[in-house]
Amino acid sequence: MDKRKKQFDVTAASLVDLKAELYRKQEAFKQEKLVKDTGAPLKPKPTNKKSSIWNKQNEGVSDRAEKDVEQKTEEENTLDKSKQKLEEKARLYEQMTKGDLPDEETESLFLVDFTQKIIDQKRDAAKSTAVREPAEEALPDSEIPPPENPDQEWVDYVDSLGRSRRCMKKDLPELLKMDKNLHVKRQEDKGKTLLSEDMRRELQRQQWEEEEEAALKRPIGPLHYEDIREREARELGVGYFAFAQDEALRFKQRETLDMLRDQTTEQRAKREKLKGTRKAMLDARLAKVRQRKMKKLKGDGAEEELDVADNEVEKEEIVGPVPLLPEQKSPASVENKKVDVVIQERKDTKMGIPHVREWDKGKEFALGQWTSRRRDEREAEFAPPSEYFSDYKKPNQGKSWTRSRQGYPPQGPAARSPGSTQAAASQTPPPEQQSLDDLLAYYKHSV
């Protein structure tokens, strides 16, 4: 079935609603048209002034926004201050890397040796240039681009020193002129100093005669190295100072050097004194900190620990072997001595009575009595089965130690008859003096 020919089911109610809506729109259009024709002001459409959840703000939003603004300003100020401090540090570091140190006394406060740093930088720069120059010479000549003007053409020429040069055509006349002037000056210098070998020797002889005459006129005195050096060609190093041959000028130079040396020693002494003062201040601060810790710590144990730590520090400061005390003796003499072992009997106990420990004195009963009482008070149904003890009972386990007779009672038929016990009692000798082994055996069995 064709969709375009599909019929829609329209009810009468929907037609009435559509007609009413159309009539309402027509009336509204007519009223707007009349208002426009008469020129009367249009009434604003009523707006829904009811606040929605999107327009409502939470409590404290404005306060938090103000706090955020204040915090942001504080952070910006802090960042500006830190940036300013970093710029000052960078400026100071650049100044110190260039060698402009404030003074020698404050130089010891820095952990970086800027003088050595400057020397290393210059050395590295010299090495890099020395490596780069051979590499540049080894590179082949690059192709010259074609010139835009005739004056920009590259030309080769040889200067007065015999070197091959390359320059632009427009700069060639000026360079040739400079080369010519240099050649003329060199020719003039050569003309002035151009002497034969005989003339040069004659001039040297005359100069030597003048020096000898001056030495004869000079008063008799000490002979110095400068007087006999005679324009020596070798270099004597940085530490060498060439004094004048005149005694007065030489004396002034010596005084100047002595003054400089005294200034150096004085500055060194001041620096050492300043170091000592700083060390004393640091020791005083450490002593105050130690006293404060001692006040906080309570108890003899903590004080003893601190004393032990101080003694260890003092021992570490001692350098070299520690001398033996006069009381100390060699181990050989100790070994030669005889050791006498003396066995003493206890005097705090009586014969046949076990020793009572200090912490057991005053107690009503011992541990065995306490366990026996607990077993007597225990009900039979909670006791362990008798099989636990009958199976593992050893033959000698039933023997009991009698303290009166200090021996095991007889077993078998002799133990059952009372007459036998009396006979045994009559046959037993009276107690004699016990030895140390018997006492030890007694205490071992009693425990």
CSV table of C-alpha atoms in Angstrom, one decimal:
chain,number,residue,atom,x,y,z
A,1,MET,CA,0.0,0.0,0.0
A,2,ASP,CA,1.3,3.4,-0.9
A,3,LYS,CA,2.3,5.5,2.2
A,4,ARG,CA,1.2,8.7,0.5
A,5,LYS,CA,-2.3,7.4,0.2
A,6,LYS,CA,-2.4,6.2,3.9
A,7,GLN,CA,-5.5,7.5,5.7
A,8,PHE,CA,-5.2,8.9,9.2
A,9,ASP,CA,-7.9,8.4,11.7
A,10,VAL,CA,-8.9,11.9,12.9
A,11,THR,CA,-11.5,12.2,15.7
A,12,ALA,CA,-13.9,15.0,16.2
A,13,ALA,CA,-12.2,16.1,19.5
A,14,SER,CA,-8.9,16.6,17.8
A,15,LEU,CA,-10.6,18.7,15.1
A,16,VAL,CA,-12.3,20.9,17.7
A,17,ASP,CA,-9.0,21.4,19.6
A,18,LEU,CA,-7.2,22.4,16.4
A,19,LYS,CA,-10.0,24.9,15.5
A,20,ALA,CA,-9.8,26.5,18.9
A,21,GLU,CA,-6.1,26.8,18.7
A,22,LEU,CA,-6.4,28.5,15.3
A,23,TYR,CA,-9.0,30.9,16.6
A,24,ARG,CA,-6.8,31.8,19.5
A,25,LYS,CA,-3.8,32.6,17.3
A,26,GLN,CA,-6.0,34.7,15.0
A,27,GLU,CA,-7.3,36.8,17.9
A,28,ALA,CA,-3.8,37.4,19.2
A,29,PHE,CA,-2.6,38.5,15.8
A,30,LYS,CA,-5.5,40.9,15.4
A,31,GLN,CA,-4.7,42.5,18.8
A,32,GLU,CA,-1.0,43.0,18.0
A,33,LYS,CA,-2.0,44.6,14.7
A,34,LEU,CA,-4.4,47.0,16.4
A,35,VAL,CA,-1.7,48.0,18.9
A,36,LYS,CA,0.8,48.7,16.2
A,37,ASP,CA,-1.7,50.8,14.2
A,38,THR,CA,-2.7,52.9,17.3
A,39,GLY,CA,0.9,53.4,18.4
A,40,ALA,CA,0.3,52.3,22.0
A,41,PRO,CA,3.2,50.8,23.9
A,42,LEU,CA,3.5,47.1,23.9
A,43,LYS,CA,3.1,45.5,27.3
A,44,PRO,CA,6.0,43.4,28.2
A,45,LYS,CA,5.4,39.7,28.4
A,46,PRO,CA,5.2,38.4,31.9
A,47,THR,CA,8.3,36.6,32.8
A,48,ASN,CA,8.5,33.8,35.2
A,49,LYS,CA,10.4,35.3,38.2
A,50,LYS,CA,10.5,32.1,40.1
A,51,SER,CA,14.1,31.2,40.9
A,52,SER,CA,15.3,27.9,39.6
A,53,ILE,CA,17.9,25.6,41.0
A,54,TRP,CA,20.4,26.9,38.4
A,55,ASN,CA,20.1,30.5,39.5
A,56,LYS,CA,20.4,29.8,43.2
A,57,GLN,CA,23.9,30.1,44.6
A,58,ASN,CA,25.3,28.0,47.5
A,59,GLU,CA,26.1,29.7,50.8
A,60,GLY,CA,29.7,31.0,51.2
A,61,VAL,CA,30.5,31.1,47.5
A,62,SER,CA,31.3,34.8,47.5
A,63,ASP,CA,33.4,34.5,50.6
A,64,ARG,CA,35.4,31.7,49.1
A,65,ALA,CA,35.9,33.7,45.9
A,66,GLU,CA,37.3,36.6,47.9
A,67,LYS,CA,39.6,34.3,49.8
A,68,ASP,CA,40.8,32.8,46.5
A,69,VAL,CA,41.6,36.3,45.2
A,70,GLU,CA,43.5,37.2,48.3
A,71,GLN,CA,45.4,33.9,48.2
A,72,LYS,CA,46.2,34.4,44.5
A,73,THR,CA,47.6,37.9,45.3
A,74,GLU,CA,49.8,36.5,48.1
A,75,GLU,CA,51.1,33.8,45.8
A,76,GLU,CA,51.9,36.3,43.1
A,77,ASN,CA,53.8,38.5,45.7
A,78,THR,CA,55.7,35.4,46.9
A,79,LEU,CA,56.6,34.4,43.3
A,80,ASP,CA,57.8,38.0,42.6
A,81,LYS,CA,60.0,38.0,45.6
A,82,SER,CA,61.5,34.6,44.8
A,83,LYS,CA,62.0,35.6,41.2
A,84,GLN,CA,63.8,38.8,42.4
A,85,LYS,CA,66.0,36.7,44.8
A,86,LEU,CA,66.9,34.3,42.0
A,87,GLU,CA,67.8,37.1,39.7
A,88,GLU,CA,70.1,38.6,42.4
A,89,LYS,CA,71.7,35.2,42.9
A,90,ALA,CA,72.2,34.8,39.1
A,91,ARG,CA,73.7,38.3,38.9
A,92,LEU,CA,76.1,37.5,41.8
A,93,TYR,CA,77.1,34.1,40.3
A,94,GLU,CA,77.9,35.7,36.9
A,95,GLN,CA,79.9,38.4,38.7
A,96,MET,CA,81.9,35.7,40.6
A,97,THR,CA,82.4,33.5,37.5
A,98,LYS,CA,84.0,36.5,35.8
A,99,GLY,CA,86.4,36.9,38.7
A,100,ASP,CA,84.9,39.9,40.4
A,101,LEU,CA,84.9,38.5,44.0
A,102,PRO,CA,84.0,40.9,46.8
A,103,ASP,CA,87.1,40.2,48.9
A,104,GLU,CA,89.4,37.3,49.9
A,105,GLU,CA,88.0,36.8,53.3
A,106,THR,CA,84.5,36.1,52.1
A,107,GLU,CA,85.9,33.8,49.4
A,108,SER,CA,86.4,31.1,52.0
A,109,LEU,CA,82.7,31.1,52.7
A,110,PHE,CA,81.7,29.8,49.3
A,111,LEU,CA,81.9,26.1,48.5
A,112,VAL,CA,82.8,26.7,44.9
A,113,ASP,CA,86.4,27.6,43.9
A,114,PHE,CA,85.6,30.3,41.4
A,115,THR,CA,89.2,31.1,40.6
A,116,GLN,CA,89.8,27.5,39.6
A,117,LYS,CA,86.5,27.5,37.7
A,118,ILE,CA,87.7,30.5,35.6
A,119,ILE,CA,91.0,28.8,34.9
A,120,ASP,CA,89.2,25.6,33.8
A,121,GLN,CA,86.8,27.6,31.5
A,122,LYS,CA,89.7,29.3,29.8
A,123,ARG,CA,91.6,26.0,29.4
A,124,ASP,CA,88.5,24.3,27.9
A,125,ALA,CA,88.0,27.2,25.5
A,126,ALA,CA,91.6,27.0,24.4
A,127,LYS,CA,91.2,23.2,23.9
A,128,SER,CA,88.0,23.6,21.9
A,129,THR,CA,89.6,26.3,19.6
A,130,ALA,CA,92.7,24.1,19.1
A,131,VAL,CA,90.5,21.2,18.1
A,132,ARG,CA,88.2,23.3,15.9
A,133,GLU,CA,90.9,25.0,13.9
A,134,PRO,CA,92.5,21.7,12.4
A,135,ALA,CA,89.0,20.5,11.7
A,136,GLU,CA,88.1,23.7,9.8
A,137,GLU,CA,91.4,23.4,7.9
A,138,ALA,CA,90.7,19.8,7.0
A,139,LEU,CA,87.3,20.7,5.5
A,140,PRO,CA,87.3,21.1,1.7
A,141,ASP,CA,86.6,24.5,0.2
A,142,SER,CA,82.9,24.8,-0.3
A,143,GLU,CA,81.5,25.9,-3.6
A,144,ILE,CA,81.2,29.6,-3.9
A,145,PRO,CA,77.8,30.8,-5.0
A,146,PRO,CA,77.6,32.8,-8.2
A,147,PRO,CA,77.9,36.6,-7.5
A,148,GLU,CA,75.0,38.9,-8.1
A,149,ASN,CA,77.2,41.9,-9.0
A,150,PRO,CA,80.7,42.0,-10.6
A,151,ASP,CA,82.1,43.7,-7.4
A,152,GLN,CA,81.0,40.7,-5.3
A,153,GLU,CA,83.3,38.2,-7.2
A,154,TRP,CA,85.8,36.3,-5.1
A,155,VAL,CA,89.5,36.7,-6.1
A,156,ASP,CA,92.7,35.2,-4.8
A,157,TYR,CA,95.9,37.1,-4.2
A,158,VAL,CA,99.3,36.7,-2.4
A,159,ASP,CA,100.3,39.3,0.3
A,160,SER,CA,103.7,40.6,1.1
A,161,LEU,CA,104.3,37.7,3.6
A,162,GLY,CA,103.7,35.1,0.9
A,163,ARG,CA,100.3,34.0,2.2
A,164,SER,CA,97.4,33.1,-0.2
A,165,ARG,CA,94.4,35.2,0.6
A,166,ARG,CA,90.8,35.3,-0.8
A,167,CYS,CA,88.6,38.4,-0.7
A,168,MET,CA,85.9,40.2,-2.7
A,169,LYS,CA,86.9,42.2,-5.7
A,170,LYS,CA,85.6,45.4,-4.2
A,171,ASP,CA,87.9,45.0,-1.1
A,172,LEU,CA,91.0,44.0,-3.1
A,173,PRO,CA,92.5,47.6,-3.6
A,174,GLU,CA,92.2,48.5,0.1
A,175,LEU,CA,93.9,45.2,1.1
A,176,LEU,CA,96.7,45.7,-1.4
A,177,LYS,CA,97.3,49.2,-0.1
A,178,MET,CA,97.5,48.0,3.5
A,179,ASP,CA,99.9,45.2,2.4
A,180,LYS,CA,102.1,47.7,0.6
A,181,ASN,CA,102.3,50.0,3.6
A,182,LEU,CA,103.3,47.0,5.8
A,183,HIS,CA,106.0,46.0,3.3
A,184,VAL,CA,107.5,49.6,3.3
A,185,LYS,CA,107.7,49.7,7.1
A,186,ARG,CA,109.4,46.3,7.2
A,187,GLN,CA,111.9,47.5,4.6
A,188,GLU,CA,112.7,50.7,6.7
A,189,ASP,CA,113.2,48.6,9.9
A,190,LYS,CA,115.5,46.3,8.0
A,191,GLY,CA,117.5,49.2,6.7
A,192,LYS,CA,118.0,50.7,10.1
A,193,THR,CA,119.2,47.4,11.7
A,194,LEU,CA,121.1,46.1,8.7
A,195,LEU,CA,124.7,45.7,10.0
A,196,SER,CA,127.6,43.4,9.1
A,197,GLU,CA,129.0,40.9,11.6
A,198,ASP,CA,132.1,43.1,12.3
A,199,MET,CA,129.9,46.1,13.0
A,200,ARG,CA,127.7,44.2,15.4
A,201,ARG,CA,130.7,42.8,17.3
A,202,GLU,CA,132.1,46.3,17.5
A,203,LEU,CA,128.9,47.6,19.0
A,204,GLN,CA,128.8,44.7,21.5
A,205,ARG,CA,132.4,45.5,22.5
A,206,GLN,CA,131.6,49.1,23.1
A,207,GLN,CA,128.6,48.2,25.2
A,208,TRP,CA,130.7,45.8,27.2
A,209,GLU,CA,133.4,48.4,27.8
A,210,GLU,CA,130.8,50.9,29.1
A,211,GLU,CA,129.4,48.2,31.5
A,212,GLU,CA,132.9,47.5,32.8
A,213,GLU,CA,133.7,51.1,33.4
A,214,ALA,CA,130.4,51.5,35.3
A,215,ALA,CA,131.3,48.5,37.4
A,216,LEU,CA,134.7,49.9,38.2
A,217,LYS,CA,133.2,53.2,39.3
A,218,ARG,CA,130.6,51.4,41.4
A,219,PRO,CA,131.6,51.1,45.1
A,220,ILE,CA,132.8,47.8,46.4
A,221,GLY,CA,129.9,45.7,47.7
A,222,PRO,CA,128.1,42.5,47.3
A,223,LEU,CA,127.8,40.9,43.9
A,224,HIS,CA,124.3,40.1,42.7
A,225,TYR,CA,123.0,37.8,40.0
A,226,GLU,CA,121.8,40.7,37.8
A,227,ASP,CA,125.3,42.0,37.6
A,228,ILE,CA,126.6,38.9,36.0
A,229,ARG,CA,123.6,37.8,34.0
A,230,GLU,CA,124.6,39.8,30.8
A,231,ARG,CA,121.2,39.7,29.1
A,232,GLU,CA,120.6,36.0,29.5
A,233,ALA,CA,118.0,34.6,27.1
A,234,ARG,CA,116.4,32.0,29.3
A,235,GLU,CA,113.2,32.6,31.2
A,236,LEU,CA,113.5,32.1,34.9
A,237,GLY,CA,109.8,31.6,35.7
A,238,VAL,CA,107.1,33.6,37.4
A,239,GLY,CA,108.6,33.5,40.9
A,240,TYR,CA,111.8,35.3,39.7
A,241,PHE,CA,112.0,39.1,40.2
A,242,ALA,CA,114.6,41.1,38.3
A,243,PHE,CA,116.1,43.5,40.7
A,244,ALA,CA,117.8,46.7,39.5
A,245,GLN,CA,121.6,46.9,39.5
A,246,ASP,CA,121.6,50.2,41.2
A,247,GLU,CA,121.9,49.7,45.0
A,248,ALA,CA,119.4,52.5,45.9
A,249,LEU,CA,116.8,51.3,43.5
A,250,ARG,CA,117.4,47.7,44.6
A,251,PHE,CA,117.0,48.6,48.2
A,252,LYS,CA,113.6,50.3,47.4
A,253,GLN,CA,112.5,47.2,45.6
A,254,ARG,CA,113.5,45.0,48.5
A,255,GLU,CA,111.6,47.3,50.9
A,256,THR,CA,108.5,47.1,48.7
A,257,LEU,CA,108.7,43.3,48.6
A,258,ASP,CA,109.1,43.1,52.4
A,259,MET,CA,106.1,45.3,52.9
A,260,LEU,CA,104.0,43.2,50.6
A,261,ARG,CA,105.1,40.0,52.4
A,262,ASP,CA,104.3,41.5,55.8
A,263,GLN,CA,100.8,42.5,54.5
A,264,THR,CA,100.3,38.9,53.3
A,265,THR,CA,101.4,37.4,56.6
A,266,GLU,CA,99.2,39.9,58.5
A,267,GLN,CA,96.2,39.0,56.3
A,268,ARG,CA,96.8,35.3,56.9
A,269,ALA,CA,97.0,35.9,60.6
A,270,LYS,CA,93.7,37.8,60.6
A,271,ARG,CA,92.1,35.1,58.6
A,272,GLU,CA,93.3,32.4,61.0
A,273,LYS,CA,92.1,34.5,63.9
A,274,LEU,CA,88.7,34.9,62.3
A,275,LYS,CA,88.5,31.2,61.8
A,276,GLY,CA,89.4,30.6,65.4
A,277,THR,CA,86.7,33.0,66.5
A,278,ARG,CA,84.1,31.3,64.3
A,279,LYS,CA,85.1,27.9,65.7
A,280,ALA,CA,84.8,29.2,69.3
A,281,MET,CA,81.4,30.6,68.6
A,282,LEU,CA,80.3,27.3,67.0
A,283,ASP,CA,81.6,25.4,70.0
A,284,ALA,CA,79.7,27.7,72.4
A,285,ARG,CA,76.5,27.2,70.4
A,286,LEU,CA,77.1,23.4,70.5
A,287,ALA,CA,77.7,23.6,74.3
A,288,LYS,CA,74.4,25.5,74.8
A,289,VAL,CA,72.5,22.9,72.7
A,290,ARG,CA,74.1,20.1,74.7
A,291,GLN,CA,73.1,21.8,78.0
A,292,ARG,CA,69.5,22.3,76.7
A,293,LYS,CA,69.3,18.6,75.8
A,294,MET,CA,70.7,17.7,79.2
A,295,LYS,CA,67.9,19.7,80.9
A,296,LYS,CA,65.3,18.0,78.8
A,297,LEU,CA,66.5,14.5,79.5
A,298,LYS,CA,65.7,13.2,82.9
A,299,GLY,CA,67.2,10.3,84.6
A,300,ASP,CA,70.7,9.0,85.3
A,301,GLY,CA,70.6,6.6,82.3
A,302,ALA,CA,70.4,9.4,79.8
A,303,GLU,CA,73.2,11.3,81.5
A,304,GLU,CA,75.4,8.2,81.5
A,305,GLU,CA,74.8,7.7,77.8
A,306,LEU,CA,75.8,11.3,77.1
A,307,ASP,CA,78.9,10.8,79.2
A,308,VAL,CA,79.8,7.7,77.2
A,309,ALA,CA,79.3,9.5,73.9
A,310,ASP,CA,81.5,12.4,75.1
A,311,ASN,CA,84.2,9.9,76.1
A,312,GLU,CA,84.0,8.3,72.7
A,313,VAL,CA,84.4,11.6,71.0
A,314,GLU,CA,87.5,12.4,73.2
A,315,LYS,CA,89.0,9.0,72.4
A,316,GLU,CA,88.5,9.7,68.6
A,317,GLU,CA,90.4,13.0,69.0
A,318,ILE,CA,93.5,11.3,70.5
A,319,VAL,CA,96.0,10.5,67.7
A,320,GLY,CA,98.7,8.0,68.2
A,321,PRO,CA,99.3,5.0,70.4
A,322,VAL,CA,97.8,5.1,73.9
A,323,PRO,CA,100.4,4.6,76.6
A,324,LEU,CA,99.9,1.6,79.0
A,325,LEU,CA,98.8,2.5,82.5
A,326,PRO,CA,101.3,1.5,85.3
A,327,GLU,CA,98.7,-0.8,86.8
A,328,GLN,CA,98.4,-2.9,83.7
A,329,LYS,CA,100.5,-6.0,83.5
A,330,SER,CA,101.5,-8.3,80.7
A,331,PRO,CA,99.4,-11.4,80.0
A,332,ALA,CA,102.5,-13.6,80.5
A,333,SER,CA,102.8,-12.7,84.2
A,334,VAL,CA,99.1,-13.4,84.7
A,335,GLU,CA,99.4,-16.9,83.2
A,336,ASN,CA,102.3,-17.7,85.5
A,337,LYS,CA,100.2,-17.2,88.6
A,338,LYS,CA,98.5,-20.2,90.2
A,339,VAL,CA,94.7,-20.1,90.6
A,340,ASP,CA,93.5,-21.5,93.9
A,341,VAL,CA,89.9,-22.6,93.8
A,342,VAL,CA,88.2,-22.5,97.2
A,343,ILE,CA,84.8,-24.3,97.7
A,344,GLN,CA,82.8,-22.7,100.5
A,345,GLU,CA,79.6,-24.0,102.0
A,346,ARG,CA,76.6,-21.9,102.3
A,347,LYS,CA,76.2,-20.4,105.8
A,348,ASP,CA,72.6,-19.1,105.4
A,349,THR,CA,71.1,-22.6,105.4
A,350,LYS,CA,71.1,-25.5,107.9
A,351,MET,CA,71.9,-29.1,107.3
A,352,GLY,CA,69.1,-30.9,105.5
A,353,ILE,CA,67.1,-27.8,104.8
A,354,PRO,CA,67.0,-26.4,101.3
A,355,HIS,CA,68.0,-22.9,100.6
A,356,VAL,CA,65.2,-20.3,100.5
A,357,ARG,CA,65.6,-17.5,97.9
A,358,GLU,CA,65.3,-13.9,98.9
A,359,TRP,CA,62.1,-13.4,96.9
A,360,ASP,CA,60.5,-16.5,98.4
A,361,LYS,CA,60.9,-15.3,102.0
A,362,GLY,CA,57.7,-14.5,103.7
A,363,LYS,CA,55.5,-16.6,101.4
A,364,GLU,CA,53.0,-19.0,103.0
A,365,PHE,CA,53.8,-22.0,100.8
A,366,ALA,CA,56.0,-23.1,98.0
A,367,LEU,CA,55.1,-23.9,94.4
A,368,GLY,CA,54.7,-27.6,95.1
A,369,GLN,CA,52.3,-27.0,97.9
A,370,TRP,CA,50.2,-24.7,95.8
A,371,THR,CA,50.0,-27.3,93.0
A,372,SER,CA,49.1,-30.0,95.4
A,373,ARG,CA,46.3,-27.9,96.9
A,374,ARG,CA,44.9,-27.1,93.5
A,375,ARG,CA,44.9,-30.8,92.6
A,376,ASP,CA,43.1,-31.6,95.9
A,377,GLU,CA,40.4,-29.0,95.2
A,378,ARG,CA,39.9,-30.2,91.7
A,379,GLU,CA,36.9,-32.3,91.0
A,380,ALA,CA,37.5,-35.9,89.8
A,381,GLU,CA,35.6,-35.5,86.6
A,382,PHE,CA,37.9,-32.8,85.4
A,383,ALA,CA,41.1,-34.7,86.3
A,384,PRO,CA,43.1,-36.3,83.5
A,385,PRO,CA,42.7,-40.0,82.9
A,386,SER,CA,44.8,-42.3,85.1
A,387,GLU,CA,46.1,-44.1,81.9
A,388,TYR,CA,48.2,-41.1,81.1
A,389,PHE,CA,50.3,-41.8,84.1
A,390,SER,CA,50.2,-45.6,84.5
A,391,ASP,CA,51.5,-46.3,80.9
A,392,TYR,CA,54.5,-44.0,81.2
A,393,LYS,CA,55.5,-44.8,84.7
A,394,LYS,CA,59.1,-45.9,85.1
A,395,PRO,CA,60.2,-48.6,87.6
A,396,ASN,CA,62.3,-46.1,89.7
A,397,GLN,CA,59.6,-43.4,89.5
A,398,GLY,CA,57.8,-44.6,92.6
A,399,LYS,CA,60.8,-44.1,94.8
A,400,SER,CA,60.5,-41.2,97.1
A,401,TRP,CA,63.3,-39.4,98.8
A,402,THR,CA,63.1,-39.5,102.6
A,403,ARG,CA,64.8,-36.5,104.2
A,404,SER,CA,65.1,-38.1,107.6
A,405,ARG,CA,67.1,-41.1,106.4
A,406,GLN,CA,68.4,-39.6,103.2
A,407,GLY,CA,67.6,-42.7,101.0
A,408,TYR,CA,65.0,-44.5,99.1
A,409,PRO,CA,62.6,-46.7,101.0
A,410,PRO,CA,62.9,-50.4,100.4
A,411,GLN,CA,60.6,-52.0,97.9
A,412,GLY,CA,59.0,-55.4,97.6
A,413,PRO,CA,58.0,-57.5,100.6
A,414,ALA,CA,60.4,-55.8,102.9
A,415,ALA,CA,58.5,-52.6,102.4
A,416,ARG,CA,55.2,-54.1,103.4
A,417,SER,CA,56.2,-55.7,106.7
A,418,PRO,CA,56.5,-53.2,109.6
A,419,GLY,CA,59.1,-55.4,111.3
A,420,SER,CA,61.4,-55.1,108.5
A,421,THR,CA,61.2,-51.4,108.6
A,422,GLN,CA,62.0,-51.3,112.3
A,423,ALA,CA,64.9,-53.7,111.8
A,424,ALA,CA,66.2,-51.5,109.0
A,425,ALA,CA,65.8,-48.5,111.2
A,426,SER,CA,67.8,-50.2,114.0
A,427,GLN,CA,70.5,-51.2,111.6
A,428,THR,CA,71.0,-47.7,110.2
A,429,PRO,CA,74.0,-46.0,111.7
A,430,PRO,CA,73.7,-42.6,113.3
A,431,PRO,CA,74.2,-39.6,110.9
A,432,GLU,CA,77.8,-38.6,110.4
A,433,GLN,CA,79.5,-35.6,109.1
A,434,GLN,CA,78.3,-35.1,105.5
A,435,SER,CA,80.8,-34.4,102.7
A,436,LEU,CA,80.4,-31.7,100.0
A,437,ASP,CA,79.5,-34.4,97.3
A,438,ASP,CA,76.7,-35.7,99.5
A,439,LEU,CA,75.3,-32.2,100.0
A,440,LEU,CA,75.4,-31.5,96.3
A,441,ALA,CA,73.6,-34.8,95.6
A,442,TYR,CA,71.0,-34.0,98.2
A,443,TYR,CA,70.3,-30.6,96.7
A,444,LYS,CA,70.1,-32.1,93.3
A,445,HIS,CA,67.5,-34.6,94.3
A,446,SER,CA,65.5,-32.1,96.3
A,447,VAL,CA,65.1,-29.8,93.3
